[in-house]
Short mmCIF file of C-alpha atoms and ligand atoms in Angstrom, two decimals:
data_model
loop_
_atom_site.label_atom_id
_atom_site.label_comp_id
_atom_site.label_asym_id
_atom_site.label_seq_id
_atom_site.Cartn_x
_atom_site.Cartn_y
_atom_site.Cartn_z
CA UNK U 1 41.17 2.38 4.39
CA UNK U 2 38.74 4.07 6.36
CA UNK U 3 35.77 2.14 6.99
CA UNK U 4 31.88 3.25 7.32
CA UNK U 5 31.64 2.24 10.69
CA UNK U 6 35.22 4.06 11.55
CA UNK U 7 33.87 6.20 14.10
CA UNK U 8 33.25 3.99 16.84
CA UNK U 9 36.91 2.23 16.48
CA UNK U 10 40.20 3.06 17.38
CA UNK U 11 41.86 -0.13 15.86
CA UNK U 12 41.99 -1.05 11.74
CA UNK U 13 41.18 -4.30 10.69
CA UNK U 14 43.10 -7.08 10.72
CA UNK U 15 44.24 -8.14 7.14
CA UNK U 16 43.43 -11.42 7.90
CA UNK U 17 39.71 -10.68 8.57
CA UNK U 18 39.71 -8.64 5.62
CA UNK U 19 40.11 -11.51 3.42
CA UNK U 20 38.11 -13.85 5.65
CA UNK U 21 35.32 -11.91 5.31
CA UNK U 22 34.73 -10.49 2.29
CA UNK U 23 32.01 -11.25 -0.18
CA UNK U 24 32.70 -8.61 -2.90
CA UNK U 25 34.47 -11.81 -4.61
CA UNK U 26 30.89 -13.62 -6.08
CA UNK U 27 28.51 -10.28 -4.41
CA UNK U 28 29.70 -8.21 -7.27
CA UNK U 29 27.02 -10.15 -9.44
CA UNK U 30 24.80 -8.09 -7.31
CA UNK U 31 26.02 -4.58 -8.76
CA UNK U 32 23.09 -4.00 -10.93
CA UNK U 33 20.65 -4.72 -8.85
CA UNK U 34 22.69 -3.18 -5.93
CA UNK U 35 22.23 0.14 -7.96
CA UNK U 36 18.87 -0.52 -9.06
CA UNK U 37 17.49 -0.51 -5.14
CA UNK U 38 19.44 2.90 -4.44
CA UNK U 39 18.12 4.44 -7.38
CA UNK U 40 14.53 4.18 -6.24
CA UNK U 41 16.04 4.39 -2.65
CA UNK U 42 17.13 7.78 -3.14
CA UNK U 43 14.10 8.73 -5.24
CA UNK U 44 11.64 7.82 -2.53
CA UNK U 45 13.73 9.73 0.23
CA UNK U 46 13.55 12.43 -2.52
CA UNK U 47 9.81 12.51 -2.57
CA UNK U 48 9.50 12.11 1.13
CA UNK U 49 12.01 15.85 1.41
CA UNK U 50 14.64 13.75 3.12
CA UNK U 51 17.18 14.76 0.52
CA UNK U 52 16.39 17.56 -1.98
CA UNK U 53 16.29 17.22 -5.58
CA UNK U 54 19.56 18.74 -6.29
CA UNK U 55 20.67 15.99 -3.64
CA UNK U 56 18.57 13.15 -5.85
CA UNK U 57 20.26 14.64 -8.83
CA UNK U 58 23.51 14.05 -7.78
CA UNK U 59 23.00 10.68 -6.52
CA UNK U 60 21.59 9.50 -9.83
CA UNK U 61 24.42 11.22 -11.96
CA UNK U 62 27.07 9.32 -9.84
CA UNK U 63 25.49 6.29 -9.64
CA UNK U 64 25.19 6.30 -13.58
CA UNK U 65 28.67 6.93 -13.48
CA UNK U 66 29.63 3.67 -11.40
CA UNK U 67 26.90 1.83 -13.70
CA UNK U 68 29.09 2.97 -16.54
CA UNK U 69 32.65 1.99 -14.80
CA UNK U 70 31.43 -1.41 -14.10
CA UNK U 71 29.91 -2.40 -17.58
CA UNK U 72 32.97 -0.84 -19.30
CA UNK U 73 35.48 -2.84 -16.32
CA UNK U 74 36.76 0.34 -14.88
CA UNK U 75 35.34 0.57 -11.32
CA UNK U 76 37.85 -0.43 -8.58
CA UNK U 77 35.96 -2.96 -6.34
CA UNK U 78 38.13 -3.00 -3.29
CA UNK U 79 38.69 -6.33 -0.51
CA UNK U 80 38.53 -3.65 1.81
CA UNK U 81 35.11 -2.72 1.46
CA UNK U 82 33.88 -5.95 1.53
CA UNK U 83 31.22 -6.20 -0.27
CA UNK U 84 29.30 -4.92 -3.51
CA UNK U 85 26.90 -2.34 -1.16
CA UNK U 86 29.77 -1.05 0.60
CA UNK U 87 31.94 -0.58 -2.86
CA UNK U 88 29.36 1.26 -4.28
CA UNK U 89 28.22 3.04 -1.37
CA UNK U 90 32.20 4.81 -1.10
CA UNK U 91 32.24 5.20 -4.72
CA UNK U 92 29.15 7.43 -4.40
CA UNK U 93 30.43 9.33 -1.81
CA UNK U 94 33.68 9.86 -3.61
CA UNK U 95 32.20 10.65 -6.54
CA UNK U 96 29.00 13.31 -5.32
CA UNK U 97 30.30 13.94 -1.54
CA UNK U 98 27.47 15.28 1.15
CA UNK U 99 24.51 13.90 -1.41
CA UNK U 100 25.94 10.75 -1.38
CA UNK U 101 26.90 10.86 2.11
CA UNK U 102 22.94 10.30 2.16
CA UNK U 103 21.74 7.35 0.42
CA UNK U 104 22.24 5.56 3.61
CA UNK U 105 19.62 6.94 5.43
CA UNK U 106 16.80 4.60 6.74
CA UNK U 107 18.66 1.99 5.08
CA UNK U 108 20.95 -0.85 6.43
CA UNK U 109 23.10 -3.77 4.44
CA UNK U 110 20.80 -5.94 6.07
CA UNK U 111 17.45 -4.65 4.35
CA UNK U 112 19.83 -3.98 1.31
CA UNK U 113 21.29 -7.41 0.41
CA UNK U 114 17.97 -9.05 1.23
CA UNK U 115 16.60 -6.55 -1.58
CA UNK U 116 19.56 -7.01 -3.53
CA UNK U 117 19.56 -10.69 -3.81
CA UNK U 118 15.53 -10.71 -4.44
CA UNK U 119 16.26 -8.41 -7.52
CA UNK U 120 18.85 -11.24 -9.12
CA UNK U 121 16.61 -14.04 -7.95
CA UNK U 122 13.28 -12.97 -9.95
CA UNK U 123 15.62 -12.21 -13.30
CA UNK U 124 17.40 -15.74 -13.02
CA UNK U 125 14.14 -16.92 -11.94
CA UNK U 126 12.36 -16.17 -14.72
CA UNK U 127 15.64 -17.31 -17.05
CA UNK U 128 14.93 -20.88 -15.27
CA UNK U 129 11.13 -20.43 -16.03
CA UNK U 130 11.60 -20.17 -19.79
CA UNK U 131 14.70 -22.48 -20.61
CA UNK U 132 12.58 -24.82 -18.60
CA UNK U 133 9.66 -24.68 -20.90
CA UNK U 134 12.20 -24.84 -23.71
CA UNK U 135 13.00 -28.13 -22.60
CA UNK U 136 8.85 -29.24 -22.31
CA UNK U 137 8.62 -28.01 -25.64
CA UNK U 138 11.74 -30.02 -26.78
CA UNK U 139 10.39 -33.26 -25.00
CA UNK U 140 6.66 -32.98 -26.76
CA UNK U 141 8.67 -32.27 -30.11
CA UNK U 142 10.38 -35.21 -29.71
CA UNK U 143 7.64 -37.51 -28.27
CA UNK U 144 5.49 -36.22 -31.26
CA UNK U 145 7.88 -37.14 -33.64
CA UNK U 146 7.84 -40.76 -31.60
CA UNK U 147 4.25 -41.46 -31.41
CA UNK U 148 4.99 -44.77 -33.48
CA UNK U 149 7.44 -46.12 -31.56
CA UNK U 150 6.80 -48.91 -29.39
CA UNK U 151 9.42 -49.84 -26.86
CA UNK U 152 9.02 -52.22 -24.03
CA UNK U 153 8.48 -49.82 -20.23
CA UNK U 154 10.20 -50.67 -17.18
CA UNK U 155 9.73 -51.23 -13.71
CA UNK U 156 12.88 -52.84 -11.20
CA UNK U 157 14.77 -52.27 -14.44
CA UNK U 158 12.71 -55.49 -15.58
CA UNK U 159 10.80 -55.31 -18.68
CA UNK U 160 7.13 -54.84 -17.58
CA UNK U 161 4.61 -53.87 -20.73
CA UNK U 162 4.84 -52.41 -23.81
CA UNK U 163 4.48 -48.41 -24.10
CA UNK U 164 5.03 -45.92 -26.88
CA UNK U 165 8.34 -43.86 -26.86
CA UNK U 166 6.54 -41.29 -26.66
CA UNK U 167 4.66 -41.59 -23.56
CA UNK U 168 8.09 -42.72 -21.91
CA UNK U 169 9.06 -38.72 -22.76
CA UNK U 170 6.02 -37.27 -21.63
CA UNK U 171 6.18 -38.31 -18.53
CA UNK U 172 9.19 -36.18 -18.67
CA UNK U 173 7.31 -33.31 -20.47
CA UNK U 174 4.73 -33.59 -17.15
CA UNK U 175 7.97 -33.56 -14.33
CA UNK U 176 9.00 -30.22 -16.22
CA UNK U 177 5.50 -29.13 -16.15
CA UNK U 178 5.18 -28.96 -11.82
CA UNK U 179 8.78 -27.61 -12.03
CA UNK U 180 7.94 -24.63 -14.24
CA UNK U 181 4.49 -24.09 -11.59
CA UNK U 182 7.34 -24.70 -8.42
CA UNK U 183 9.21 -21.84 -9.84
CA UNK U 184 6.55 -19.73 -10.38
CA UNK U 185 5.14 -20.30 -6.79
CA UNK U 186 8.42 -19.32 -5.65
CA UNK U 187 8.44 -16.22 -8.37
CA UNK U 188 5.71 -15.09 -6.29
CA UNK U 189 7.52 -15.44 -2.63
CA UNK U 190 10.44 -13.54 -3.49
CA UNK U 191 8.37 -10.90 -5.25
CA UNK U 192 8.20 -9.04 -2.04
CA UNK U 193 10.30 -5.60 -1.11
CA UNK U 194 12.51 -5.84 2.08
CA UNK U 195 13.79 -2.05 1.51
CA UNK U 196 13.57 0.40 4.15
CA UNK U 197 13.23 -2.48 7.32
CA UNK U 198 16.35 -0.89 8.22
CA UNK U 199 18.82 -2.68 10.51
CA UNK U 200 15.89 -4.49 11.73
CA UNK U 201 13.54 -2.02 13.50
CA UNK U 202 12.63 -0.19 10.64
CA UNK U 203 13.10 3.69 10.71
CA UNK U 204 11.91 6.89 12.77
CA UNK U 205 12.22 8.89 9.15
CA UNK U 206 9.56 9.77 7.41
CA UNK U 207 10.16 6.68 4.43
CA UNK U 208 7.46 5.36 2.10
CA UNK U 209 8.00 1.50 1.69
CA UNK U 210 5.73 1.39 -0.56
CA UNK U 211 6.99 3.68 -3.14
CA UNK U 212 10.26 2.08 -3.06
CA UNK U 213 8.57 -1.95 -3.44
CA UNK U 214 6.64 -0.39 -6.10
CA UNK U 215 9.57 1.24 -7.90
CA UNK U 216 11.47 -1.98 -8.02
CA UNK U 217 8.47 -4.21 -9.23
CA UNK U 218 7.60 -5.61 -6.22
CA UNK U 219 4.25 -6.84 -5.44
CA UNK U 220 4.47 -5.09 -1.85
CA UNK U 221 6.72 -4.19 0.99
CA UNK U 222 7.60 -7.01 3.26
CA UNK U 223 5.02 -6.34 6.30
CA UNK U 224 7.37 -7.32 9.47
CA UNK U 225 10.76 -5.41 9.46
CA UNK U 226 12.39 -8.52 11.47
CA UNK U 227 11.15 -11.02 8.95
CA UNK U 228 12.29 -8.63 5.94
CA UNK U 229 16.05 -8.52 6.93
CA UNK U 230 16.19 -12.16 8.50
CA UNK U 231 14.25 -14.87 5.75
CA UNK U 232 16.17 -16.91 3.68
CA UNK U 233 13.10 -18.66 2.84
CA UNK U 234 12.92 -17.17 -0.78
CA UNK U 235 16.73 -18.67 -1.55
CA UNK U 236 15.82 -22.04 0.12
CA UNK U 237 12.72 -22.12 -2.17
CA UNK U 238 15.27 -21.53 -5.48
CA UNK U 239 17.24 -23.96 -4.39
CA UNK U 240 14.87 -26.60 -3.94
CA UNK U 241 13.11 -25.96 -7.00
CA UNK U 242 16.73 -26.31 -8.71
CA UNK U 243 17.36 -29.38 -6.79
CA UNK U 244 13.66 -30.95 -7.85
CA UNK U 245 15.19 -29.89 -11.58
CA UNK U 246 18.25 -31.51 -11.20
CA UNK U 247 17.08 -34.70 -9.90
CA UNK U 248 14.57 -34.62 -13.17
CA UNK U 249 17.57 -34.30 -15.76
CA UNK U 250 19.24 -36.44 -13.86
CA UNK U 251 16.67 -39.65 -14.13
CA UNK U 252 16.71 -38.58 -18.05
CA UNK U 253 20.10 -38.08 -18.26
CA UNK U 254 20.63 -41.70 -16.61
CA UNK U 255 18.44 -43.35 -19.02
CA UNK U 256 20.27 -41.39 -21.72
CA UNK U 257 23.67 -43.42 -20.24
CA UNK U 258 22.05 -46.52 -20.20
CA UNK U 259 20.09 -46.52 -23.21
CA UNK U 260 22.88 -45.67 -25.83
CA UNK U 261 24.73 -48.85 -24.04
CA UNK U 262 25.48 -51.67 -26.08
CA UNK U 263 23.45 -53.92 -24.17
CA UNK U 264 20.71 -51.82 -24.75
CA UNK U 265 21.45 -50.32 -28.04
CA UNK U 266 18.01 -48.15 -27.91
CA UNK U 267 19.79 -44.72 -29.19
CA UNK U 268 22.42 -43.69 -30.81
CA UNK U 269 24.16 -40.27 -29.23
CA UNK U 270 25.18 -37.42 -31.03
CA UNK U 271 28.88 -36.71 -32.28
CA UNK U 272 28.32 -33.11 -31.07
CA UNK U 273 27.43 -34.17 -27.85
CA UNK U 274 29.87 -37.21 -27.06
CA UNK U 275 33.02 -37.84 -26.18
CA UNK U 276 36.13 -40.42 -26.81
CA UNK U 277 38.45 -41.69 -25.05
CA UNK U 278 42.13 -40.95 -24.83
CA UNK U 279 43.18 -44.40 -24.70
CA UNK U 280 40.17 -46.98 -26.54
CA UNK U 281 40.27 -45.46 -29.73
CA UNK U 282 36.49 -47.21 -29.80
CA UNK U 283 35.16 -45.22 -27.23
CA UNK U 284 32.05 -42.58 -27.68
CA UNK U 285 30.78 -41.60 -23.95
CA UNK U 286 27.97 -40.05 -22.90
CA UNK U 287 29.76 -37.40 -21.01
CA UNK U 288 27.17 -34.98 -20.81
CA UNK U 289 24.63 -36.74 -19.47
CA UNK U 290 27.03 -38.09 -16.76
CA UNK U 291 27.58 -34.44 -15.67
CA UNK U 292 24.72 -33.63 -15.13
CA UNK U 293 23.74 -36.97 -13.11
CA UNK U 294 26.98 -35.65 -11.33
CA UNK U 295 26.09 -32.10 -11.33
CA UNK U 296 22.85 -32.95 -9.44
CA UNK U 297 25.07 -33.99 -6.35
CA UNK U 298 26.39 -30.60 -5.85
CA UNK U 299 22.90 -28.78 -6.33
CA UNK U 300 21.33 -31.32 -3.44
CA UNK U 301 24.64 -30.21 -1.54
CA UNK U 302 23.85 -26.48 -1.96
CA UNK U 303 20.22 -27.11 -0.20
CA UNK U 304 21.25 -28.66 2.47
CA UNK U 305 24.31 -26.78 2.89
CA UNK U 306 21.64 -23.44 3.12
CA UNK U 307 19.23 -25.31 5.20
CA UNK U 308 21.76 -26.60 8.07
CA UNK U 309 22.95 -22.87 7.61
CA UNK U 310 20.21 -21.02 8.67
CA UNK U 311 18.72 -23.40 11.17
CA UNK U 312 19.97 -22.39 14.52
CA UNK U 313 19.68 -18.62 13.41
CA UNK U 314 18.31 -16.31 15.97
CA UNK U 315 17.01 -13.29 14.80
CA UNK U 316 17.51 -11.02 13.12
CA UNK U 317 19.99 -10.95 10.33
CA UNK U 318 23.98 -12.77 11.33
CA UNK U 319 26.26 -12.87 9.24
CA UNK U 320 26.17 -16.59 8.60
CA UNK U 321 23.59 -15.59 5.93
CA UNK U 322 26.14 -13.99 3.85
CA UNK U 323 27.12 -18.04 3.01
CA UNK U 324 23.34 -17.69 0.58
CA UNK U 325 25.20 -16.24 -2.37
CA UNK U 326 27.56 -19.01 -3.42
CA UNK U 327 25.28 -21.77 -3.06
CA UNK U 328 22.41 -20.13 -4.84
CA UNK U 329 24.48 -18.66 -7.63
CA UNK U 330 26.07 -22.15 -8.15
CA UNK U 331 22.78 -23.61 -8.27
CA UNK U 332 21.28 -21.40 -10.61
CA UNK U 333 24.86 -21.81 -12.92
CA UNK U 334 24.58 -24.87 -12.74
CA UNK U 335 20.86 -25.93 -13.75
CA UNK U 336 20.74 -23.70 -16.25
CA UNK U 337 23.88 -24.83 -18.09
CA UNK U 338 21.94 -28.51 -17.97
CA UNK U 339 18.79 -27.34 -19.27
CA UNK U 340 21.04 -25.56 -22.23
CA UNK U 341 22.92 -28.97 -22.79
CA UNK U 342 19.88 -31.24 -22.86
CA UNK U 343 17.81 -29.36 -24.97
CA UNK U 344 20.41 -29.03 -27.33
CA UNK U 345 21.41 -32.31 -27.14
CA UNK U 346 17.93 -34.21 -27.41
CA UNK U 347 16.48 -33.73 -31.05
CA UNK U 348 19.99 -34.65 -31.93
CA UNK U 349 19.40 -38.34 -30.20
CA UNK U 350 18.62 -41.03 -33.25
CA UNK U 351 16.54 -43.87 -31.39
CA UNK U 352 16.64 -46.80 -32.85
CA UNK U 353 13.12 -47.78 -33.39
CA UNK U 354 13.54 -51.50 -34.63
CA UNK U 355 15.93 -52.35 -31.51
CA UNK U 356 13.18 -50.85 -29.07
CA UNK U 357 11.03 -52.74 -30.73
CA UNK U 358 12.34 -55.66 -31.21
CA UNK U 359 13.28 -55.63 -26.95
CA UNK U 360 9.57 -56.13 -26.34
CA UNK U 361 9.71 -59.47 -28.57
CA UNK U 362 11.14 -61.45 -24.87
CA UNK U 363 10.09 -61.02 -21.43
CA UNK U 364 6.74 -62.01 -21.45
CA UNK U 365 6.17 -58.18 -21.88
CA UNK U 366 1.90 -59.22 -22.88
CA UNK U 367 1.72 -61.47 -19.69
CA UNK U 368 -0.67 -58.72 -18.23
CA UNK U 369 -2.94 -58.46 -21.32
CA UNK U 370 -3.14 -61.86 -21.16
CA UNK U 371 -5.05 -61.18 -17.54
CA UNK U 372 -6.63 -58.66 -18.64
CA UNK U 373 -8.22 -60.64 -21.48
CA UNK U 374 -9.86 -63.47 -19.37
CA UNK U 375 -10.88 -61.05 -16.60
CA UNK U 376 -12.83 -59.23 -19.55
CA UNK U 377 -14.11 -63.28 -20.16
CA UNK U 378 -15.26 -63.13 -16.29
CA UNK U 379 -12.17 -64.69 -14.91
CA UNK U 380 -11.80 -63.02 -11.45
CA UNK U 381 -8.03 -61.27 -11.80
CA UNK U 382 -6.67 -62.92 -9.45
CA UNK U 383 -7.55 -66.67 -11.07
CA UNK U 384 -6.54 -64.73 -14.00
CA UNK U 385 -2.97 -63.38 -12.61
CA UNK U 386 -2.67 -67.43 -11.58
CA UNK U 387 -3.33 -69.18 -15.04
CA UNK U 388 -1.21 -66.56 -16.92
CA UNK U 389 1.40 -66.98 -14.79
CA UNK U 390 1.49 -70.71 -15.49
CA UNK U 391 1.66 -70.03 -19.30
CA UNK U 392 4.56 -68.00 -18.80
CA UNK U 393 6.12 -70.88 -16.94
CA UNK U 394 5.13 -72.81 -19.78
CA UNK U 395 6.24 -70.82 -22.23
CA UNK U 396 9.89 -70.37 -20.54
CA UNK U 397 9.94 -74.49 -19.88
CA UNK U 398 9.45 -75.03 -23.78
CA UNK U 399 11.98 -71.71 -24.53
CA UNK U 400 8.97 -70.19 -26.33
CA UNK U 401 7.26 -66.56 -26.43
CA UNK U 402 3.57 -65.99 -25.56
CA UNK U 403 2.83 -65.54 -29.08
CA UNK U 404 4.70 -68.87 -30.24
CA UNK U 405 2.02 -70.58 -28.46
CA UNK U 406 -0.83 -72.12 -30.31
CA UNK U 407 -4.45 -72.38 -29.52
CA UNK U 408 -4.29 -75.49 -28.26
CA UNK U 409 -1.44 -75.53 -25.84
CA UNK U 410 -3.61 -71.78 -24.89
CA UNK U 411 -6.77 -73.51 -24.27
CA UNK U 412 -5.06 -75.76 -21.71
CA UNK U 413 -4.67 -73.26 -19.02
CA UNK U 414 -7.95 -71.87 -19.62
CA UNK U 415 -11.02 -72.92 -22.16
CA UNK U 416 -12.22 -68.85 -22.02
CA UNK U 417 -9.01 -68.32 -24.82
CA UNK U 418 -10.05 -67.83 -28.42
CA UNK U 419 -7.88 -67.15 -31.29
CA UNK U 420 -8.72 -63.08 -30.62
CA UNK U 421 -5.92 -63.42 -27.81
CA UNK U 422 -3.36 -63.09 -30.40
CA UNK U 423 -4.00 -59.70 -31.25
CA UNK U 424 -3.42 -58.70 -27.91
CA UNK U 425 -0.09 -60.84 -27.40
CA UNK U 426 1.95 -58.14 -29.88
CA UNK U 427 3.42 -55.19 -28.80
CA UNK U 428 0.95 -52.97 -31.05
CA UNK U 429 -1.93 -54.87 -29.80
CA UNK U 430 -0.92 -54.45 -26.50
CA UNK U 431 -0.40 -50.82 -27.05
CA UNK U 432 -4.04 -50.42 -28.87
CA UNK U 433 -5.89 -51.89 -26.12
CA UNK U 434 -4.94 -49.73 -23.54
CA UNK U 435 -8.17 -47.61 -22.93
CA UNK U 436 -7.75 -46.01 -19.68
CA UNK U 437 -7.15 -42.62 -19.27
CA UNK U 438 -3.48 -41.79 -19.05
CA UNK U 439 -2.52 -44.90 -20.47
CA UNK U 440 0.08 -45.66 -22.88
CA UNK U 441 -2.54 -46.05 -25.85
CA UNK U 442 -1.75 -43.67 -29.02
CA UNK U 443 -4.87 -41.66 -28.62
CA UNK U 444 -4.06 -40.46 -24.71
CA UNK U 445 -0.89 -39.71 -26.05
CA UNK U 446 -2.04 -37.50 -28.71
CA UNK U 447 -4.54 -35.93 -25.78
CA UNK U 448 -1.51 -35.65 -23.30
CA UNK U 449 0.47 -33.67 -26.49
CA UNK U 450 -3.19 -31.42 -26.65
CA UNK U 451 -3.25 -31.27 -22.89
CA UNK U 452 0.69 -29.84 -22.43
CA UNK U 453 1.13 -27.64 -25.74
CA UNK U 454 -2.28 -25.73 -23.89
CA UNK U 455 -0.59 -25.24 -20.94
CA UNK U 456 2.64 -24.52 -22.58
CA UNK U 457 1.06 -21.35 -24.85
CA UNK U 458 -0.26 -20.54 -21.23
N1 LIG D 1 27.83 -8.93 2.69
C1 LIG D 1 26.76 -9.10 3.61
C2 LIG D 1 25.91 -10.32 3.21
O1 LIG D 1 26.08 -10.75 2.15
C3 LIG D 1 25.89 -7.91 3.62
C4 LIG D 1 25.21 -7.60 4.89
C5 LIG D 1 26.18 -7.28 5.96
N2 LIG D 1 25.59 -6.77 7.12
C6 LIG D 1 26.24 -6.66 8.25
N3 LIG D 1 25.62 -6.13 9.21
N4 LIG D 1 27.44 -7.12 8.37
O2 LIG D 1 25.13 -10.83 3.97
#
């Protein structure tokens, strides 16, 4: 098959090349948008009396034609061609002949793909944008639904002090919350026209950029024709925003896996959403939550693989940068089918709210109030932090809990205890006296609920 650069050649290509080279295997998601930048291509070179209107006509016709081909699974996308711009470009030609012979003018691949691929970005962009705030809204649903529950917080994996359930899942809401502004900061990057840089030089023609950006919903024609055909920057910025996502579900999806353990026992997981084992008839795993933990591997893999790929590039464009599409479209696949999963999969979680709460009842989970209390007496914290620390000694010397303590084995480690302390030394009580803002009390997380529905109707 003749090629579009036939004339300066005297040799074909080899076969071998041919399949080494050749994109049109995962470019062909581009075909929409691939048509969508000639279309206002050919309309701006119309307007500028590059081509004439009968020219424009003809283009428009054929090019609904090959619109119509690919939806219904007709076209022919040929190896040959290598890739969706090329495919297209020859069906054009074959279809309207000297018109189509001219959508090419002022225009390169290079300027094209980098179009092309901004196009797809900003719709799958904006998919992320909202299944991500489908997921907020899930996770303030659910945390709503959980402002009663008290379970006991973490830190080292060591029970620390008492929070509500809900505040455990709004700091989840909040994570979701910078990724949705992430991907709208890099909404706004890749909301820039690279069309009619050319090759790299830009074009002695008469062409209006700025028709053709604003045709395609742009926010304006990229300003430097080298920088239009040669930045990545806009795919590295999707793919870090997916891999920020990923390592999100991931932490959720982990405590999903350990939670629903039987040492832990703090949910129970969904039929819909497990699965058994072919062997232990017992079994029920958390499956999806591993795969996404699993997934997020290969998302941090497609950043860096993109990163290490561009980094010795000179300019302008080389054809290294085909290597964008697969990571990016695997990405993208890939976070979105996790966000689907987990929202799904979340109201369906039963916690089990007497096990949570009854896993703050050891640990010395109210040691801290217990400082808190006598530095409120004038104890300075530190003092405070000491004699507390001795009760819990006490307390695990005798095999007893904080609360099984009585006034007077309290008022040995300090005469500033009263019989108030015990309201403190519950989980509730601990939870109640939080006043700071932020804190685990019920009221800031009713405020944090006010606070992210706002910004969520936003
Ligand atoms: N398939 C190529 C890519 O994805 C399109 C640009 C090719 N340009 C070129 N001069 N070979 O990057």
């Amino acid at each position: 098959m003749k090629k579009p650069w036939g004339g300066r050649f005297k040799e074909g290509t080899a076969k071998t090349l041919e399949e080494f080279s050749q994109s049109i295997s995962f470019d062909r998601r581009l075909w929409q948008e691939d048509i969508e930048g000639s279309r206002a291509h050919a309309k701006m070179l119309c307007k500028q009396g590059i081509i004439t209107e009968e020219e424009l006509k003809q283009i428009l016709k054929g090019l609904a034609e090959i619109e119509r081909e690919i939806k219904e699974g007709k076209f022919q996308f040929k190896e040959e061609l290598e890739d969706i711009h090329m495919n297209i470009e020859r069906a054009l030609i074959e279809k309207t002949g000297s018109a189509g012979a001219k959508i090419h003018t002022a225009r390169s691949r290079n300027d094209q793909v980098a179009t092309d691929l901004r196009l797809y970005l900003r719709k799958r962009v904006n998919e992320l944008i909202e299944l991500t705030e489908k997921l907020e809204k899930t996770l303030v649903n659910v945390a709503e639904k959980n402002i009663d529950t008290i379970m006991p917080g973490y830190t080292h994996l060591q029970k620390a002090q008492p929070v509500l359930l809900a505040h455990h899942l709004l700091a989840y809401a909040w994570m979701l919350e910078r990724d949705r502004e992430r991907l709208k900061e890099a909404l706004k990057r890749l909301n820039l026209c690279p069309l009619g840089a050319g090759a790299l030089a830009g074009s002695s023609l008469p062409i209006d950029r700025h028709y053709t950006a604003k045709e395609l919903g742009f926010e304006e024609p990229i300003p430097n024709s080298m920088d239009a055909v040669s930045d990545r920057d806009f795919v590295l910025d999707v793919l870090y925003c997916g891999a920020m996502l990923m390592m999100h579900l991931s932490r959720l999806a982990e405590e999903i896996i350990l939670w629903a353990t039987d040492e832990f026992r703090f949910i129970e997981l969904p039929d819909k959403f497990s699965t058994g084992s072919s062997m232990m008839p017992q079994k029920k795993n958390p499956d999806p939550a591993e795969l996404i933990r699993g997934k997020t591997g290969r998302v941090y893999g497609n950043l860096l693989s993109m990163l290490t790929t561009m980094k010795g590039l000179p300019l302008t464009y080389n054809r290294d940068m085909q290597e964008d599409k697969e990571p990016v479209f695997d990405t993208i696949d890939t976070v979105i089918m996790s966000l689907r999963v987990i929202t799904e999969m979340l109201p369906e979680i039963k916690f089990n709210k007497e096990r949570m709460k009854e896993a703050c009842g050891s640990g010395y989970i109210t040691a801290t109030d217990i400082a808190e209390y006598l530095v409120k007496k004038g104890v300075p914290f530190r003092n405070a932090h000491e004699i507390t620390g001795k009760i819990v000694l006490y307390c695990i010397e005798k095999g007893k809990n904080l609360n099984e303590l009585s006034i007077k084995e309290l008022r040995k480690f300090s005469s500033k205890i009263e019989k108030d302390l015990y309201a403190i030394l519950t989980p509730e009580g601990s939870i109640d006296s939080k006043s700071s803002y932020g804190s685990t009390s019920k009221k800031s997380v009713k405020e944090q609920i006010r606070m992210l529905r706002k910004r969520l109707k936003e």
